[in-house]
Amino acid sequence: MKTRVKTSQETCSMFMFMFMFLFLFFSNGSGFAYSNEHELLLSTKASIIDPLSFLSNWNNSSSLCNWNGVTCDSNSTHVTEINLSGKNLSGRISESLFKILHVETIDLSNNQLTSGIPSNIFSCASLVHLNLSNNNLTGLIPKGSIPNLEKLDLSNNFLSGPIPEGIGYFLKLQYLDLGGNTLIGEIPKSLSNLTKLQFLTLASNQLIGEVPSELGFMESLKFIYLGYNNLSGGIPTEIGYLTSLNHLNLAFNNLTGEIPYSLGNLTELNYLFLYFNKLTGPIPKTIFNLKKLKSLDVSDNLLSGEIPELVSQFKDLEVLHLFSNQFTGNIPKSLSLLSHLQVLQLWSNKFIGEIPEGLGMYNNLTILDLSTNNLTGKIPETLCSSGRLRKLILFSNSIEGEIPKSLSLCRSLERVRLQNNKISGRLSPEFTQLPLVYFLDLSANNLSGEINRLRWNTPMLQMLSLSSNRFSGLLPDSFGSNKLENLDLSENEFSGHISTMFGKLPELMELKLSRNRISGIIPDELSSCKKLVSINFSNNHLMGGIPETLATLPVLGNLDLSMNQLSGEVPETLGNADSLVEVNISHNFFHGELPSTGVFTAINSSAVVGNNLCGGASRIHLPPCKVIKTANWWFFGIAVIVVTFAAIILVVLYVKRRKEVVHYKTTRIENEIDGGVEWELLFFDEKASKAMTIHEILQTLRGHKNVITTKYTKYFIKEFNGIKLDNDLIIKLKEFGKIQHPNISKLIAICKSEKGRLILVHEYVEGKKLNEVMGELSWESRGKIAIGIAKALRYLHSCCSPAGVLVGNVSPENVMVVDGKDGTCTSIKLSPPGMIFSDNITKCLVSSAYVAPETKETKEITESSDMYGFGLILIELLTGKTLVDAEIGLHENIVEWARYFYSDCHLEAWVDPLLKVHAQENPNQIVEIMYLALQCTAHDIAARPYASDVVKRLESITRSGTLCF
Ligand SMILES: *[C@@H]1O[C@H](CO)[C@@H](O)[C@H](O)[C@H]1NC(C)=O
Ligand SMILES: *[C@@H]1O[C@H](CO)[C@@H](O)[C@H](O)[C@H]1NC(C)=O
Ligand SMILES: *[C@@H]1O[C@H](CO)[C@@H](O)[C@H](O)[C@H]1NC(C)=O
Ligand SMILES: *[C@@H]1O[C@H](CO)[C@@H](O)[C@H](O)[C@H]1NC(C)=O
C-alpha cells in the first residue's frame, strides 16, 4: 500500500517536471504559473456543461483575471478564488481544477455537477475554503488532508461510504459539513483532533454507532448537528464540557437512556433538539438552568415525569416542544410568565388539570397545541391576548364550558381544532367571522344553537366540521367561503333543505350531512362542485330522485344516500361514472332496474337492500326485472292497483251486506253514557258484555292500567289515538271480532265514542313475549312456537273477508308465549293484527325491524310480507341471534348473515349453542327449517311460501323428530 502511494507520487512529480519543462519551452517568459492556470481552467471548463454560458468569456481572447467567477491576487499573478456557485452547471469536476497551485477558495456549490470528487483534491495544498455542497456528486470522499483547510462543505450530494479516518488531519478545520449524503459507518474518533472545529454537521446520513464521547473535548464547538442518522446508545455526558456550545441537535436517531444532567452546564446553549429518539426518564432539573435557551424540543421520546415550575427560568424561550412523550402532572403555571414564548406544543402526553389561567397574557403565543391530554376546565380567556394566535389546537381532552368571547374576537386565528371535548354553548356571531381561519373543527362537543342565524364570513375557510354536536335549525346555505373543501355537518339536528347555494362551492371535495333531519330534494346544482370526491347524505329525510347530473361529477368516488326517502329509478348513468368506487342507496324507495355496470358490478347487496329494485349484478340476488319497465310501467302499475282495489272494495261491500245479518247475531251492541259522552260498544263475547261497563274501562285507563279484572276473568284494554274512525275501519274491526283461533288472542270488544275515541278489549293472555324468553327455550318449545305461529298465519290469511287478514308486523313482540317453561309444551297467542289502522302502518312499519324490505318502500302489507316476518322469527329461533346481534358483523342483516352461513354448510357456525345437542342428533331437521326460513325471507316475494305450505312443511320436517305438538 505504502509503496504504491510512493510510486504514484513519483510519477506525479515526474509528470509535473515534464509539464513545467514543456511550459518553459513554449511560454514567452511572462509568468509560467499564470499560463498554467489558464490552461488548467480551460481544461476544467471543457468537462462542464454550462447552459447559462457563465463560462463564455473563459477563452484565449480575454485575460484570466477577468473571467467570470475567477479572482486573482492583487498582482494578478495567481488565481486565488474560483466561485461558480449557483450557475446551473452540470458535467464533471475535472482534476485540473485542483492542480491550480495558489487557489485558496473553490466554491462550486448549488450546481448539478455529477461524477465523483477528483481524487487529487487533497493535493491542492493552498486551499482554505472548499465548497462543493448541493451538487449531484457521487462516490467516496477521497482520502488525504489539506493542512490549511478551514472550511469543508460537501453537504447535500450523493456521497457514499464511510467518513475517512483521515478527517482528523485537517488540523485547521473550523467548519465541517458532510450532511445530506448517504455516508455509512461510525463517526471516526479521530474527529476529536479537530480542536479548532466550531461547526460540525454530519446530519442526514446513515451513520451508526454511538455519539463519540470524544466530542466533549472539542472545546471550540459551537454547533453540533448529528440528527437524522441511526446513532444509538446514550447521549455522552462529556457533551456537557462544551461550554461554548450554542446548538445541539441529535434529533431523529435511536438514542436511548436519560438526558444527562451535564447538559445543564451548556450555559451558552440556544437550541436543544433531541426529538424523535428513545430517551427515557424525566427532563433533568439542571436543564432549566439553560437561561439562554430559545428552543427546546424533546418531542417524540419516552420521557416522563412532571414539568416543574422551574420553566420560568427559560426567560428567552420561544419554542417549547414536549409533545408525544409521557409527561404527567399539571401544565406549569409559570409558562404564562415566559414573555418570549410563541410556540407551545405539549400534545399527546398525560397532562391533567386545567390550562394555566393567564396563559397567553404575557406571552406572544402564535401556536398552542395541547391536544390529546387529559385536560379539564375551561379554555382561558387570555390565550389570544397577544392578538397573534394562529393555531389553537386543544382536541381530545375533557375541556368544558363555552368558547370564550375573547377567542371569537381573535382575528389572527387560522387553524382551530377543538373537537372531542365537552365544550358547550352557542357560537358567537364573531366566531363565524374570523377572517383568516382556514381549518375549523368543533366536532364531537356539546355545542348547540342555530348556526344559520349567524352571518358566516370566513373567506379563507377550507375545512369545517361541526359534526356530532347538537346544532339545530335550518341548514345554512353559505359559510362565507368559496374555498371550502371539506364540510362535515353530520350528526346534528339540522333541518331544512340542502340549498342550491352548495353548488357554488367550486373547491368542495367532501360533503357530509348524514344523520340530521334534512328534507327536500338533492339539488341538481351540486353537480357544479366538480371536485366532489365524497358525498354522504345518509340518515336524513331526503326525497325525490338521484339527480342524473351527479353522474357527471368527474372525481366522485363515494356516494352514500342510504336511509332516506329517495325514490324513482337509479339513474343508468351512475353505472357509467368511472370514478365511483362506492355507492350506498339502501333503505330508500328506489324501484325499477338497478344498473349493472360500473360501480354496480361489485356492489354489495347491503348497499341496495331496503328498496324495490330488480336486476343488477347476479351476486346481489335482486329479483329479475319483469319485461315491463320504462314509463308505461307506472301507468300500468297504477291501473292494476286501482282495478284490484276497486274489485276488493266491491267484494267486501257485497260480502258485508250478505254477512251483516249473521254478524249481529254474535255481536252485542250497547250504548252507554260516561260523563255526558255517548259510547258505542260492540261486544263479540256474551260473557264479557255483562262483565264490564265503559265506565270501568275508562276508570282502568285513567289509572294507567291496561288490564281490567272482572268477576269472571281479566281482559287487556288499549286505547288507540289519532285513528280515523270511518266505516271501513269498523267493518274491518268487526271482521276481526269473528276470529276464533287458539293461537290468536281474541278481540272481545270495540268501544268508540261520539268524540272519536277508540278502545279495544282483548282476551287476556298470561305469559311472556317471545322476545323476552327466546334465549331460554328448549328445542321442543321453539318448534312448537314456530308451528303455532305458522298456523295462526294460515288461519288469518284464509279466514274472514276474501282477502284474509294481514298481520303487518309478525314479530316476537307480538307473540305471547303462554307456558314457556321447559318440559311442558308451549303454546302461543298471536296478538290481533295491530296494523289495521292505515295511519299507523307507516309509523309501525318504519320502526319495526321485522318488516319486509318491499313493505318499507311501498308501505303495503301482503301475505308475503307477513311470511317475511315469520321467516325472521324462524331464523332467530334457530340461531339464538336477534336482529341486531353484534356477531352479524359485516353482514347487512340477520338474513344476509344466515344466508351466508347456511351456504357455508357449517351448522355449528350458526345454530344456537343451546340447541347443539339436538342439532347433532337431528342435523337435517335444523338445516331444513333454516332452508324454509331463508325461503320465507327471500328477496323475491314470489319465492316466499304461503303460510299453509309452511305449516305442512314444518309438520313433515318435525314429524321425524321429538317434538310434541
Ligand atoms: C471570448 O470572450 C469574449 C468576452 O470576454 C467574448 O466576447 C467572445 O465572444 C468569446 N469568444 C468565444 C469564442 O467564445
Ligand atoms: C441532480 O439530482 C437531482 C435530484 O435527484 C435531479 O433532479 C437532477 O436531475 C440531477 N441532475 C443531474 C444533472 O443529474
Ligand atoms: C435502536 O437501538 C436498539 C437498541 O439500542 C436496537 O435494538 C434497534 O435495532 C435500533 N433500531 C434501529 C432502527 O437501528
Ligand atoms: C386520561 O383519561 C383517560 C380517559 O378519560 C383515562 O383512561 C386515563 O387513565 C387518564 N389518564 C390519566 C393519567 O389521568
PDB file of N, CA, C and O and ligand atoms in Angstrom, residues 45 56-62, ligand 1:
ATOM      1  N   LYS A  45     -13.139  23.855 -17.677  1.00  0.00           N
ATOM      2  CA  LYS A  45     -14.339  24.265 -18.397  1.00  0.00           C
ATOM      3  C   LYS A  45     -14.794  23.187 -19.372  1.00  0.00           C
ATOM      4  O   LYS A  45     -15.996  22.962 -19.561  1.00  0.00           O
ATOM      5  N   SER A  56     -18.560  31.672 -20.703  1.00  0.00           N
ATOM      6  CA  SER A  56     -18.308  32.003 -22.124  1.00  0.00           C
ATOM      7  C   SER A  56     -17.048  32.860 -22.316  1.00  0.00           C
ATOM      8  O   SER A  56     -16.391  32.774 -23.334  1.00  0.00           O
ATOM      9  N   ASN A  57     -16.728  33.680 -21.312  1.00  0.00           N
ATOM     10  CA  ASN A  57     -15.520  34.502 -21.510  1.00  0.00           C
ATOM     11  C   ASN A  57     -14.245  33.814 -21.017  1.00  0.00           C
ATOM     12  O   ASN A  57     -13.214  34.429 -20.899  1.00  0.00           O
ATOM     13  N   TRP A  58     -14.390  32.549 -20.670  1.00  0.00           N
ATOM     14  CA  TRP A  58     -13.176  31.778 -20.380  1.00  0.00           C
ATOM     15  C   TRP A  58     -12.592  31.344 -21.728  1.00  0.00           C
ATOM     16  O   TRP A  58     -12.750  30.204 -22.139  1.00  0.00           O
ATOM     17  N   ASN A  59     -11.941  32.287 -22.411  1.00  0.00           N
ATOM     18  CA  ASN A  59     -11.315  31.903 -23.682  1.00  0.00           C
ATOM     19  C   ASN A  59     -10.011  32.648 -23.863  1.00  0.00           C
ATOM     20  O   ASN A  59      -9.658  33.525 -23.075  1.00  0.00           O
ATOM     21  N   ASN A  60      -9.326  32.290 -24.904  1.00  0.00           N
ATOM     22  CA  ASN A  60      -7.979  32.812 -25.096  1.00  0.00           C
ATOM     23  C   ASN A  60      -7.940  34.308 -25.346  1.00  0.00           C
ATOM     24  O   ASN A  60      -6.913  34.945 -25.196  1.00  0.00           O
ATOM     25  N   SER A  61      -9.062  34.874 -25.765  1.00  0.00           N
ATOM     26  CA  SER A  61      -9.036  36.288 -26.123  1.00  0.00           C
ATOM     27  C   SER A  61      -9.264  37.218 -24.944  1.00  0.00           C
ATOM     28  O   SER A  61      -9.354  38.414 -25.111  1.00  0.00           O
ATOM     29  N   SER A  62      -9.433  36.676 -23.765  1.00  0.00           N
ATOM     30  CA  SER A  62      -9.564  37.599 -22.637  1.00  0.00           C
ATOM     31  C   SER A  62      -8.653  37.158 -21.495  1.00  0.00           C
ATOM     32  O   SER A  62      -8.270  35.998 -21.398  1.00  0.00           O
TER      33      SER A  62
HETATM   34  C1  LIG B   1     -14.418  35.142 -25.605  1.00  0.00           C
HETATM   35  O1  LIG B   1     -14.812  36.079 -24.581  1.00  0.00           O
HETATM   36  C2  LIG B   1     -15.241  37.352 -25.003  1.00  0.00           C
HETATM   37  C3  LIG B   1     -15.579  38.170 -23.808  1.00  0.00           C
HETATM   38  O2  LIG B   1     -14.503  38.299 -22.991  1.00  0.00           O
HETATM   39  C4  LIG B   1     -16.429  37.206 -25.935  1.00  0.00           C
HETATM   40  O3  LIG B   1     -16.816  38.467 -26.417  1.00  0.00           O
HETATM   41  C5  LIG B   1     -16.117  36.260 -27.056  1.00  0.00           C
HETATM   42  O4  LIG B   1     -17.267  36.038 -27.826  1.00  0.00           O
HETATM   43  C6  LIG B   1     -15.584  34.948 -26.539  1.00  0.00           C
HETATM   44  N1  LIG B   1     -15.187  34.086 -27.647  1.00  0.00           N
HETATM   45  C7  LIG B   1     -15.642  32.857 -27.790  1.00  0.00           C
HETATM   46  C8  LIG B   1     -15.081  32.123 -28.987  1.00  0.00           C
HETATM   47  O5  LIG B   1     -16.461  32.366 -27.048  1.00  0.00           O
END
